[in-house]
mmCIF file of C-alpha atoms in Angstrom:
data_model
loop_
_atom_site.group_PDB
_atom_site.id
_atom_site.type_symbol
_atom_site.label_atom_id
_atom_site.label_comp_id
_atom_site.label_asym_id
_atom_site.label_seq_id
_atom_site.Cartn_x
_atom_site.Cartn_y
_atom_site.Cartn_z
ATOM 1 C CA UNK A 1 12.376 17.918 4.931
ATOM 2 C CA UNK A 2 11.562 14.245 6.230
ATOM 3 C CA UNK A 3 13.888 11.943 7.265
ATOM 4 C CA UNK A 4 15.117 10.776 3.708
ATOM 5 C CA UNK A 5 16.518 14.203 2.447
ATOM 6 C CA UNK A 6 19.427 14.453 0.661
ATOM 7 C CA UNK A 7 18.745 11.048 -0.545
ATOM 8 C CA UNK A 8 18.731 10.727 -4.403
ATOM 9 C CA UNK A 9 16.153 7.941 -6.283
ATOM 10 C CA UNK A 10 15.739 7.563 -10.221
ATOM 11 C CA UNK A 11 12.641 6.195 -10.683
ATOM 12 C CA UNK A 12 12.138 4.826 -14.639
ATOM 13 C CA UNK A 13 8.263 4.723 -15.009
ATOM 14 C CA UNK A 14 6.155 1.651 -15.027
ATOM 15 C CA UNK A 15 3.016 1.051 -13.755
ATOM 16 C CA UNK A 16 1.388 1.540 -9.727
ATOM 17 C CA UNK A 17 3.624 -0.290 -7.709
ATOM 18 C CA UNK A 18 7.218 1.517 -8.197
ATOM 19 C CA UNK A 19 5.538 4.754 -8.845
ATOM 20 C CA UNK A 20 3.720 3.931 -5.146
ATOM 21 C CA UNK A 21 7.308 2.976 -4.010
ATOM 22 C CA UNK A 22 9.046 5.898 -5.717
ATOM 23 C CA UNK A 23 5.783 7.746 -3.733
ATOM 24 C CA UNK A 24 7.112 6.595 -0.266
ATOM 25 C CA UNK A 25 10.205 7.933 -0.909
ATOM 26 C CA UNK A 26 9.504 11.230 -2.007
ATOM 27 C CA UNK A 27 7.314 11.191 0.946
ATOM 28 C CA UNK A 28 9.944 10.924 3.544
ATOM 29 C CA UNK A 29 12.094 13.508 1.865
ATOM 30 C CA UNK A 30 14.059 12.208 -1.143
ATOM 31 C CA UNK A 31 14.370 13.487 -3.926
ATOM 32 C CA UNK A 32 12.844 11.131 -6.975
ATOM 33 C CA UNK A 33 13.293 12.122 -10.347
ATOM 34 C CA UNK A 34 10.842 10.210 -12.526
ATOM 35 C CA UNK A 35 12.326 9.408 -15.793
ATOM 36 C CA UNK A 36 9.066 9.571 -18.431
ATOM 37 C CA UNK A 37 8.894 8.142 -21.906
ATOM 38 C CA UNK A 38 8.094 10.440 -24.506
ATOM 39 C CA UNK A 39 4.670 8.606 -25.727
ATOM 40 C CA UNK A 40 2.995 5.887 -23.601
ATOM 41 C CA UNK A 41 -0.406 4.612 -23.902
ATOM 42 C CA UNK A 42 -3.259 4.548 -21.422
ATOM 43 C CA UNK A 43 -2.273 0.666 -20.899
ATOM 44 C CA UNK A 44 1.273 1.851 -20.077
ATOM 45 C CA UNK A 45 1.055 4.219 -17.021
ATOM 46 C CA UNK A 46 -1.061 5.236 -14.045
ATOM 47 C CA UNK A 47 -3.382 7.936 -13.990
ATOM 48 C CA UNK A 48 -1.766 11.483 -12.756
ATOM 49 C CA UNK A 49 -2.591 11.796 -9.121
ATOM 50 C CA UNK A 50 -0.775 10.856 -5.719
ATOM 51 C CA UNK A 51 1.544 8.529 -6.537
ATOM 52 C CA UNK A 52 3.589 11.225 -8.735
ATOM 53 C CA UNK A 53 3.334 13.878 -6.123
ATOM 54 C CA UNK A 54 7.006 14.988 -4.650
ATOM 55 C CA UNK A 55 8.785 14.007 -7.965
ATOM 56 C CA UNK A 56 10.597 15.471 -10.895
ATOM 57 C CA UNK A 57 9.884 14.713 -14.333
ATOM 58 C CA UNK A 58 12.383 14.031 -17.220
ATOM 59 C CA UNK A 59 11.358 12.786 -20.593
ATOM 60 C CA UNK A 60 14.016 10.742 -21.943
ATOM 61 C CA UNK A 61 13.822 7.941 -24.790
ATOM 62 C CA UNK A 62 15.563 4.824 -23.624
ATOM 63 C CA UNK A 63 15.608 3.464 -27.230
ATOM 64 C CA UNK A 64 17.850 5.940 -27.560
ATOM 65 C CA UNK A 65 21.995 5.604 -27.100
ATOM 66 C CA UNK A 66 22.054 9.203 -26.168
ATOM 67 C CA UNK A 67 19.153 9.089 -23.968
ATOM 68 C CA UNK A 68 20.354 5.672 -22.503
ATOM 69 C CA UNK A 69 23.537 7.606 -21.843
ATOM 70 C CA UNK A 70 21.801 10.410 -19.917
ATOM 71 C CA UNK A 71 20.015 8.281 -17.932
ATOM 72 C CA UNK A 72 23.502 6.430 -16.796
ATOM 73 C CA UNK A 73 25.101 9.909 -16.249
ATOM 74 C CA UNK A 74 22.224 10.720 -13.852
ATOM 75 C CA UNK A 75 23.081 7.247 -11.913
ATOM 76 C CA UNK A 76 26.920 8.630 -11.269
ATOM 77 C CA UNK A 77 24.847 10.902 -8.894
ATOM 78 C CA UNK A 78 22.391 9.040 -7.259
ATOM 79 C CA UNK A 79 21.864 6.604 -4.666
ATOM 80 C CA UNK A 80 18.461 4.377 -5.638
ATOM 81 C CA UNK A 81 17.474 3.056 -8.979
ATOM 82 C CA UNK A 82 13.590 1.426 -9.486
ATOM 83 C CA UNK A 83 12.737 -0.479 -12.199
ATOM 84 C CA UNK A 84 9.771 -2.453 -13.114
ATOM 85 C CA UNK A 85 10.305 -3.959 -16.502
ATOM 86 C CA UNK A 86 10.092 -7.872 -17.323
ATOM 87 C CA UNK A 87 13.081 -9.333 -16.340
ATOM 88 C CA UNK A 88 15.803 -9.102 -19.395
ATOM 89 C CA UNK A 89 14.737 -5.914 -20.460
ATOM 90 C CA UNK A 90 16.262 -3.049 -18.487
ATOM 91 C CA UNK A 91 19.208 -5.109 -19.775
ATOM 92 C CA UNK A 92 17.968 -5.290 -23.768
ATOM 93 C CA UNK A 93 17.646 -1.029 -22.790
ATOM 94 C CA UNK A 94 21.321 -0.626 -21.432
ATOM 95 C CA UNK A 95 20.669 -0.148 -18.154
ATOM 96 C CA UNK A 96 20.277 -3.344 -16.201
ATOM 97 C CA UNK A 97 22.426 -3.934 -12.973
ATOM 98 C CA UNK A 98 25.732 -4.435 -15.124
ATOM 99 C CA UNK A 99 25.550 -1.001 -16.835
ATOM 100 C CA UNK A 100 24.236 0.751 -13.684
ATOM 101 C CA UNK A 101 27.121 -1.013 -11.376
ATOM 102 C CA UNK A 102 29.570 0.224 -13.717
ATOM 103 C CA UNK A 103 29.096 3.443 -13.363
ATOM 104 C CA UNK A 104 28.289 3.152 -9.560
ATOM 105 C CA UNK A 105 28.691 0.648 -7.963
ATOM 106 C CA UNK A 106 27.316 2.110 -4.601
ATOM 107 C CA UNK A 107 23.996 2.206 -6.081
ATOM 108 C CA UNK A 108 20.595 0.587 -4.896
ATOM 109 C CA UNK A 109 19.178 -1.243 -7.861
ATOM 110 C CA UNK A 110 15.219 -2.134 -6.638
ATOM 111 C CA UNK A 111 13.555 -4.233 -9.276
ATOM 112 C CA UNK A 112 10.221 -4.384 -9.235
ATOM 113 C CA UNK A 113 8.094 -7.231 -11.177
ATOM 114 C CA UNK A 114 4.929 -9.418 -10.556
ATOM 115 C CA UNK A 115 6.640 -13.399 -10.674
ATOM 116 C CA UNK A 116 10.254 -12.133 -9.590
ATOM 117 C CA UNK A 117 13.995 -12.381 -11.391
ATOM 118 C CA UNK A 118 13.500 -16.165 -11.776
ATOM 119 C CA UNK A 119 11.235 -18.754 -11.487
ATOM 120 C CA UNK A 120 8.759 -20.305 -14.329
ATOM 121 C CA UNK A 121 6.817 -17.588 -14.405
ATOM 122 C CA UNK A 122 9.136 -14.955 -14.597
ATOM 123 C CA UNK A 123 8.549 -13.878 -17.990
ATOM 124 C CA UNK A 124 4.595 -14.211 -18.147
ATOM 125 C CA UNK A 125 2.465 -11.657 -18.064
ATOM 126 C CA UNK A 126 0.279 -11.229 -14.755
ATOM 127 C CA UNK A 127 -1.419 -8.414 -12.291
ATOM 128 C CA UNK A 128 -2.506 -8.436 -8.622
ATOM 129 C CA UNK A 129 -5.286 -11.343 -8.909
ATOM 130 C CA UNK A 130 -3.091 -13.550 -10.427
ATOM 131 C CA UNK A 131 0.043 -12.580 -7.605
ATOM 132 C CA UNK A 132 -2.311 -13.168 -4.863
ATOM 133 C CA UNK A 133 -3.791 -16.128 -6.190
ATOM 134 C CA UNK A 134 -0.944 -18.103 -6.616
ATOM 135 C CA UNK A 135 0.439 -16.839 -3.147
ATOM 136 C CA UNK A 136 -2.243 -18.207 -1.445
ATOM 137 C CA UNK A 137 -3.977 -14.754 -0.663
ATOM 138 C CA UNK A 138 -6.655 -14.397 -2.620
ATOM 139 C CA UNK A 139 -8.224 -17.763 -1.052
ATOM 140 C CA UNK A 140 -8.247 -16.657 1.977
ATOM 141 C CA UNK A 141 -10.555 -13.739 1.022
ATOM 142 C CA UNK A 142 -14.589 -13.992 0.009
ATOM 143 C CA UNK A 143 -17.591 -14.913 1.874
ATOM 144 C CA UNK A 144 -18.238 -18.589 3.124
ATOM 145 C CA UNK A 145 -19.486 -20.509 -0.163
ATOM 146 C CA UNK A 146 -18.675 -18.253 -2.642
ATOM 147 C CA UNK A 147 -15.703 -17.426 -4.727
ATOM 148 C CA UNK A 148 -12.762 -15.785 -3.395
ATOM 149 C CA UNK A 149 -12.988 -12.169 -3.900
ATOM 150 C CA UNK A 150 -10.015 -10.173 -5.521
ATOM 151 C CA UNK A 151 -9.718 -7.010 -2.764
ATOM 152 C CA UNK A 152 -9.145 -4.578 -5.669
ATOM 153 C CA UNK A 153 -5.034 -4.703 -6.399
ATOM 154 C CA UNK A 154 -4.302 -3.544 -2.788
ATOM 155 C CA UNK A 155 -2.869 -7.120 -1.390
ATOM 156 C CA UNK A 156 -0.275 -7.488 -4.566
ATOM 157 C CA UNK A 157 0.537 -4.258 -6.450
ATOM 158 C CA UNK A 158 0.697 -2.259 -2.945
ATOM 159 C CA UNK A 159 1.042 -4.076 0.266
ATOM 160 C CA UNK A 160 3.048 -6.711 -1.479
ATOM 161 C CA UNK A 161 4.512 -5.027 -3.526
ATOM 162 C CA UNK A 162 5.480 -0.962 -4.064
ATOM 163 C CA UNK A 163 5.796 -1.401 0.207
ATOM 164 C CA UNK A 164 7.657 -4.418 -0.203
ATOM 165 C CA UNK A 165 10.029 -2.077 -2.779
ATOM 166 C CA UNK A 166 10.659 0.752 -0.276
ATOM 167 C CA UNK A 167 11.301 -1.336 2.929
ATOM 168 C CA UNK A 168 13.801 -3.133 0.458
ATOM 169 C CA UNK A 169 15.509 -0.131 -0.854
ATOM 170 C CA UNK A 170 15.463 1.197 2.954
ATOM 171 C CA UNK A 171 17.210 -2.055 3.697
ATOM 172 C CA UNK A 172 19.888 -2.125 1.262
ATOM 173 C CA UNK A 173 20.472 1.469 1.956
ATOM 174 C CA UNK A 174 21.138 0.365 5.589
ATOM 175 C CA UNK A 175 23.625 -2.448 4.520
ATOM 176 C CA UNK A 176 26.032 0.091 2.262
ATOM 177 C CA UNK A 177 26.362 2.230 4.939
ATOM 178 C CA UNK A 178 28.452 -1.051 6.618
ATOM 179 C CA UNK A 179 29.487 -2.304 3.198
ATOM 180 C CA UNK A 180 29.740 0.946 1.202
ATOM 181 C CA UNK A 181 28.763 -1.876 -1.848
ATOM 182 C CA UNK A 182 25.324 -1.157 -3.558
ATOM 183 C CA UNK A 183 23.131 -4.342 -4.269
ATOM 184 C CA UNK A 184 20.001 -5.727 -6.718
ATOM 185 C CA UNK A 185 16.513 -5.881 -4.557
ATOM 186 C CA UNK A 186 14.310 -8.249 -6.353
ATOM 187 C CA UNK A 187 10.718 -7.289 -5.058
ATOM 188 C CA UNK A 188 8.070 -9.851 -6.519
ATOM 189 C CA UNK A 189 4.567 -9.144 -5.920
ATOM 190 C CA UNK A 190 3.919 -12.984 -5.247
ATOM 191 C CA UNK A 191 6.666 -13.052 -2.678
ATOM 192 C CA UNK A 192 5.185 -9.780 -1.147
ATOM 193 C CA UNK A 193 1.371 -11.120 -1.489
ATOM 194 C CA UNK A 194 2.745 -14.338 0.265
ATOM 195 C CA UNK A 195 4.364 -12.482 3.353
ATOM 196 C CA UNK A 196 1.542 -10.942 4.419
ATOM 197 C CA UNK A 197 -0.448 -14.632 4.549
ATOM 198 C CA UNK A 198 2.136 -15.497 7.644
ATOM 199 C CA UNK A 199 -0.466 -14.461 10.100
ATOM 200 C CA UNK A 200 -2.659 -17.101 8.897
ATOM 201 C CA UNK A 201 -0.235 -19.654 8.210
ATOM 202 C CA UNK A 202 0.406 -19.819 12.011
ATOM 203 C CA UNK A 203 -3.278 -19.369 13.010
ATOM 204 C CA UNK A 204 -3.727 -22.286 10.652
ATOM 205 C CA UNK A 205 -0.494 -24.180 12.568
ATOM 206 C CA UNK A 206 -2.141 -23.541 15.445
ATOM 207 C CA UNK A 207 -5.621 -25.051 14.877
ATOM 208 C CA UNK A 208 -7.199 -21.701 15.065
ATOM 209 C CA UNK A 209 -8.004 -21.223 10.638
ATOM 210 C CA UNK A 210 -9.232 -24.513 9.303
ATOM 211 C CA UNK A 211 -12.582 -23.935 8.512
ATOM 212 C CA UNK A 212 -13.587 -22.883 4.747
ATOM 213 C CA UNK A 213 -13.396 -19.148 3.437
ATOM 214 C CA UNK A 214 -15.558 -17.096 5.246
ATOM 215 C CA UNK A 215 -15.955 -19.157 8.289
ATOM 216 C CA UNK A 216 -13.165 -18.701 10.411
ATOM 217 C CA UNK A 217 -12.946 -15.737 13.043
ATOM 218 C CA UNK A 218 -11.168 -12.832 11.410
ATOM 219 C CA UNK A 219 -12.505 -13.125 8.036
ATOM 220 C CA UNK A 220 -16.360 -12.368 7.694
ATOM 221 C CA UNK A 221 -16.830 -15.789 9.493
ATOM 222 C CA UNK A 222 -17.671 -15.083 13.068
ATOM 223 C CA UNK A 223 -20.143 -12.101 13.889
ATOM 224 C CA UNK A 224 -18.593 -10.313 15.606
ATOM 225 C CA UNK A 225 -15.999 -9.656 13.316
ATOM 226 C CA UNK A 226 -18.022 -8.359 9.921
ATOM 227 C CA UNK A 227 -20.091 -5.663 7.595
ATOM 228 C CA UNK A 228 -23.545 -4.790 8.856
ATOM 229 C CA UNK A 229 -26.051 -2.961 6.623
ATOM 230 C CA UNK A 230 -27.589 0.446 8.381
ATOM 231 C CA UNK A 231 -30.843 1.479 7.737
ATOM 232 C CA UNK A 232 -29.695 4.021 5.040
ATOM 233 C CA UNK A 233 -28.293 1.208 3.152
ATOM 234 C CA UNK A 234 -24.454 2.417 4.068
ATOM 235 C CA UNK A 235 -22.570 -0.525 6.540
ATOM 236 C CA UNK A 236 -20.899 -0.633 9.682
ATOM 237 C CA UNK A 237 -17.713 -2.926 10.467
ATOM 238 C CA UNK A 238 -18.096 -4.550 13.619
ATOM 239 C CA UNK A 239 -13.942 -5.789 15.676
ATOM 240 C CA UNK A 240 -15.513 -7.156 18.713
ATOM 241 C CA UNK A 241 -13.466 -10.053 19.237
ATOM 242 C CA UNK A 242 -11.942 -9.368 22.940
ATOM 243 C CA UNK A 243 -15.009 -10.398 25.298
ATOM 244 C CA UNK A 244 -15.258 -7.200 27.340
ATOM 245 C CA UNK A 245 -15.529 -5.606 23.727
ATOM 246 C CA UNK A 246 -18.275 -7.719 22.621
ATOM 247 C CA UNK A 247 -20.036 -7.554 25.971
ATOM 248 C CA UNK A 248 -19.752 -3.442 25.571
ATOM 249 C CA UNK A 249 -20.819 -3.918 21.685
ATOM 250 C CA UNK A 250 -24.186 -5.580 23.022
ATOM 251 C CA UNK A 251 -24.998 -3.592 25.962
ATOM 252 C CA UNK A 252 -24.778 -0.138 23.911
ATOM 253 C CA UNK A 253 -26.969 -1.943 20.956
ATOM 254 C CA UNK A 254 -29.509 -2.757 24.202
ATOM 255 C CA UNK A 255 -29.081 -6.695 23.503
ATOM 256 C CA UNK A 256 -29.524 -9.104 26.263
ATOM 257 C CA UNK A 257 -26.441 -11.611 26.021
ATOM 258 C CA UNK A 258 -28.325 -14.154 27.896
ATOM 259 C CA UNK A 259 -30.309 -14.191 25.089
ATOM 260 C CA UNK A 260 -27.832 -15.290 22.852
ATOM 261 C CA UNK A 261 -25.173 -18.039 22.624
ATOM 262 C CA UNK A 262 -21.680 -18.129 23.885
ATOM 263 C CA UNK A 263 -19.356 -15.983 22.185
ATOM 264 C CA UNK A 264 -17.451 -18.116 20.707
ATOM 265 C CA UNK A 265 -19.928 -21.537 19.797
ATOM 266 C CA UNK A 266 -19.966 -21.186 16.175
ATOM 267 C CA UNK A 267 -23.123 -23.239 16.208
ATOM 268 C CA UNK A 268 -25.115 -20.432 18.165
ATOM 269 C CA UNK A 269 -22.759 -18.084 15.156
ATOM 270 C CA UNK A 270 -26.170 -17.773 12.780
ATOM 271 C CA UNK A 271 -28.452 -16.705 15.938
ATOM 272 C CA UNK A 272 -25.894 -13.938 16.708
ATOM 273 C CA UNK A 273 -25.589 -12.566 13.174
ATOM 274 C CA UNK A 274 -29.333 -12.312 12.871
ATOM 275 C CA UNK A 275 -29.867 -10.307 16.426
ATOM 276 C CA UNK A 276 -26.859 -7.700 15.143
ATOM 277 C CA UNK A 277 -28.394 -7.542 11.406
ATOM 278 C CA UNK A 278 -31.673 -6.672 13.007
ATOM 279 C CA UNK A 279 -30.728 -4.423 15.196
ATOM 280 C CA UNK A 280 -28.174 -2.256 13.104
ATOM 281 C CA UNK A 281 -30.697 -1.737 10.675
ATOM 282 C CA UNK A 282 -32.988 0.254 12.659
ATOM 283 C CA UNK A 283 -30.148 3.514 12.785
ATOM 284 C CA UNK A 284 -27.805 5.206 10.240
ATOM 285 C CA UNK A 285 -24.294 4.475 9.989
ATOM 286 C CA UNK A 286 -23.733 7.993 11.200
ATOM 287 C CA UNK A 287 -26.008 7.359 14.180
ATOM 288 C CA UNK A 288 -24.178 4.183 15.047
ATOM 289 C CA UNK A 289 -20.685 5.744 14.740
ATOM 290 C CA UNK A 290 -21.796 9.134 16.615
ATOM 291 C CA UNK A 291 -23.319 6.479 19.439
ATOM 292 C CA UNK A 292 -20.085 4.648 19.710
ATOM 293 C CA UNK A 293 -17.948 6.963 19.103
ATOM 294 C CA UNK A 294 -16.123 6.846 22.746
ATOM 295 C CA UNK A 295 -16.943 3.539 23.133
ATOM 296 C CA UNK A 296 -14.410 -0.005 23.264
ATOM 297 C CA UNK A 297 -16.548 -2.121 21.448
ATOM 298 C CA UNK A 298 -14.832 -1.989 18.096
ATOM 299 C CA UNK A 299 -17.523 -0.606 15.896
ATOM 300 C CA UNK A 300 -16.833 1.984 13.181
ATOM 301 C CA UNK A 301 -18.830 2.872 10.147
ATOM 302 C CA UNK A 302 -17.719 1.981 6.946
ATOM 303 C CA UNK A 303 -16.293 4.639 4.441
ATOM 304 C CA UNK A 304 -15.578 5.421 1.392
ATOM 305 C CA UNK A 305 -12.460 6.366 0.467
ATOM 306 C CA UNK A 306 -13.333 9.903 -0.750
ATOM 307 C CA UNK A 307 -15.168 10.364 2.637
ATOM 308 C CA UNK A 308 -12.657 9.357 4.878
ATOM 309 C CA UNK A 309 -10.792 12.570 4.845
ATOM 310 C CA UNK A 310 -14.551 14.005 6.798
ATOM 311 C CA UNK A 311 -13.855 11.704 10.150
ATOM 312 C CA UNK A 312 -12.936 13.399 12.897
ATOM 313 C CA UNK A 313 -9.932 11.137 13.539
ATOM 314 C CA UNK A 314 -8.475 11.840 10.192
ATOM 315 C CA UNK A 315 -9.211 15.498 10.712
ATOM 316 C CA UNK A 316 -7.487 15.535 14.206
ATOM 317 C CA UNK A 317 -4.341 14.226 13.031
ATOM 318 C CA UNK A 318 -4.296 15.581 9.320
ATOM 319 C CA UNK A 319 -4.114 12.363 7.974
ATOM 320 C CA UNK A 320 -5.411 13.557 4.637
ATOM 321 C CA UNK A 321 -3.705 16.434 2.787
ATOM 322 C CA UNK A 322 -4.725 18.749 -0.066
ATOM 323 C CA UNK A 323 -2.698 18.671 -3.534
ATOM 324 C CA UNK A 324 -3.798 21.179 -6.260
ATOM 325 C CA UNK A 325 -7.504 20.196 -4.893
ATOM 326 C CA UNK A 326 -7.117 16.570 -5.156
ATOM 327 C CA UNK A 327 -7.409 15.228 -1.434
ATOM 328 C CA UNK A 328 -5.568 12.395 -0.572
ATOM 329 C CA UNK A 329 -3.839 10.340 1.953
ATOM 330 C CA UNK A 330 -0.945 11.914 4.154
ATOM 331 C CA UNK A 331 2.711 10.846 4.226
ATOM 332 C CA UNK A 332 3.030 7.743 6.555
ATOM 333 C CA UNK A 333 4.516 7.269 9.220
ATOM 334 C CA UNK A 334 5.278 10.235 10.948
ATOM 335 C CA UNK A 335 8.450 11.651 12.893
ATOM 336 C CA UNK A 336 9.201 13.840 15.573
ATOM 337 C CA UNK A 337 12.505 15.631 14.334
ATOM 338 C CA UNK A 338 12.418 15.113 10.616
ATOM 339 C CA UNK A 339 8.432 15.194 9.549
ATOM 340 C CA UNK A 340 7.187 15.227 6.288
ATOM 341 C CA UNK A 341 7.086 18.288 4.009
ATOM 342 C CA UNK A 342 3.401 18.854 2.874
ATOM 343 C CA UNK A 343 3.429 16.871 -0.702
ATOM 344 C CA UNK A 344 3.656 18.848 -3.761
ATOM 345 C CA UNK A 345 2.315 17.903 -7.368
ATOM 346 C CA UNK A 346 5.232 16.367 -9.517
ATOM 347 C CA UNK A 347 7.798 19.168 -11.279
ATOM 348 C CA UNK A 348 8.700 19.126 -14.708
ATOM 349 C CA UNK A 349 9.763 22.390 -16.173
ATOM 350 C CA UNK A 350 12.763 22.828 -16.867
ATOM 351 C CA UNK A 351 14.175 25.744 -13.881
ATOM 352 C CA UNK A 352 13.383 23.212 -11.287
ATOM 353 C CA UNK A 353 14.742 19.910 -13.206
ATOM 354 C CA UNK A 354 17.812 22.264 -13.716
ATOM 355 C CA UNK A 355 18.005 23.178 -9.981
ATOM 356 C CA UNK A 356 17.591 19.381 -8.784
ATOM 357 C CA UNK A 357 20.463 18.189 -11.487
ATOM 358 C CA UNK A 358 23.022 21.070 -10.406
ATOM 359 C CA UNK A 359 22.095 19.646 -6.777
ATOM 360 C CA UNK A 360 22.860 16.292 -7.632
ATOM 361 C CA UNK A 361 26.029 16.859 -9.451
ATOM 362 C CA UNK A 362 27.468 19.471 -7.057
ATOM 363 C CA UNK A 363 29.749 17.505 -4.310
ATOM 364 C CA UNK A 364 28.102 16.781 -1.191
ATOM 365 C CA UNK A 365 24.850 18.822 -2.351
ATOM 366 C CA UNK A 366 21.195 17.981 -0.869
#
């Protein structure tokens, strides 16, 4: 099932980001066998859970000539191949681009790394916070006079870069269908982290993000547009940037906007922030989200990520699924003639790794 079935991805294991591409994948239907070392340490791999769900496990020892060889008889038969060593060593292994070409050269070769293929940096050592840093992310995020403030590793191991990975292997699986040629995708987290800034490069263009971090409209600077603690110390987010929004916002909280500056005079900004703050802390964030529930004013409470799955939203559109008891996101996006199987945990024994090989090597098979 999903519209990706029938498509074959090797995925040789590294860290989040191709294991969250290899997870998109699998997601829309392909099949992605994940090719495991035999001993890694904690440092080495990602903790069992979502990202390894809809795979296929094989352990094989790339120090190895034989295993090296197995690997490159499994590329004969497939059509993707991620990687997310330093650059030079899926080479130093035997199976860089040259070695995977020559055995088919209608493969998809994604590499995944932090600083790209080439540059200064390309053989450093680096994670999200430094990706987004030097990408110009990370200062755009924190509140006004503080330090910038690393959001987790979403920005550059994710968003920038195991998405970045699949809409690149989805792109040069687009282009061989014209060509029939494979290619080498060189994803780079900095690259990735530094897309998703071109929003605020134009706002910036535009006069419209000049201000420090922290005090510009869409990021914690205006009012309307932040985190509110509830009385039960849990927060609300407030979106009300449109004006009939923010009109709606006050009239449900029972504020008098004649009280209050204009909208948008960030000198009347501090008088605002202190007439929400007091009144949101006088409910709940469930009593604030049950009150606006149907409401246009852009305010939704704040939640965790292992309470998300609870919101009605979620639950109306099963956006959170059930895997051997761990709940977890839902495959994304959705279709209307090819959806989504429900995920599965990742297979390793050897029946079903013997099924998916015979499938692969059988002509035409899916």
């Amino acid at each position: 099932m999903g519209p990706l079935s029938g498509l074959r991805v090797i995925e040789l294991t590294n860290l989040a980001p191709v294991p969250f591409g290899g997870m998109i994948l699998a997601d829309l239907g392909a099949d992605v066998l994940r090719i495991d070392r035999p001993t890694r340490s904690a440092g080495e791999q990602s903790p069992a859970g979502p990202l390894d769900r809809g795979k296929h496990s094989l352990t094989v020892d790339l120090r190895d000539a034989a295993g090296v060889e197995q690997v490159l008889d499994l590329v004969e038969h497939a059509d993707v191949l991620l990687e997310g060593f330093r650059p030079g060593v899926a080479e130093r292994l035997g199976v860089g681009p040259e070695h995977v070409f020559g055995r088919n050269a209608r493969i998809v070769y994604a590499r995944m790394t932090g600083w790209g293929q080439t540059g200064p940096l390309a053989h450093t050592a680096g994670h999200d916070i430094n990706y987004i840093a030097v990408s110009g992310a990370l200062d755009l995020v924190g509140r006004a006079g503080q330090a910038p403030l690393a959001p987790a590793n979403f920005l550059g191991d994710f968003a920038g870069g195991g998405m970045l990975l699949a809409l690149g292997v989805l792109a040069g699986l687009f282009e061989r269908s014209r060509s029939g040629e494979g290619q080498v995708i060189d994803a780079a987290m900095v690259d990735g982290a530094a897309l998703l800034t071109s929003f605020a490069h134009g706002m910036h263009a535009a006069g419209m993000w000049n201000a420090p971090r922290g005090e510009n409209i869409v990021d914690s600077g205006a009012p309307f547009y932040d985190t509110y603690e509830c009385a039960d110390g849990k927060f609300v987010a407030l979106g009300s940037m449109e004006a009939k929004f923010y009109q709606e916002l006050l009239d449900r909280l029972g504020i008098d906007a004649t009280t209050l500056p204009a909208q948008l005079d960030p000198t009347g900004w501090p008088q605002v922030r202190v007439a929400l703050s007091e009144r949101l802390k006088q409910r709940t964030r469930d009593e604030w989200a049950e009150l606006f529930a149907d409401s246009d004013a852009c305010l939704s409470p704040v939640l965790s990520p292992w309470e998300a799955h609870l919101h009605p939203h979620h639950q109306s559109r099963r956006g959170f699924v059930d895997v051997d008891g761990l709940m977890q996101p839902a495959p994304a996006p959705r279709f209307s003639r090819t959806p989504s199987a429900h995920p599965q945990s990742v297979v390793g024994d050897a029946d079903s790794l013997a099924q998916l090989l015979s499938r692969w090597r059988s002509p035409g098979g899916a």
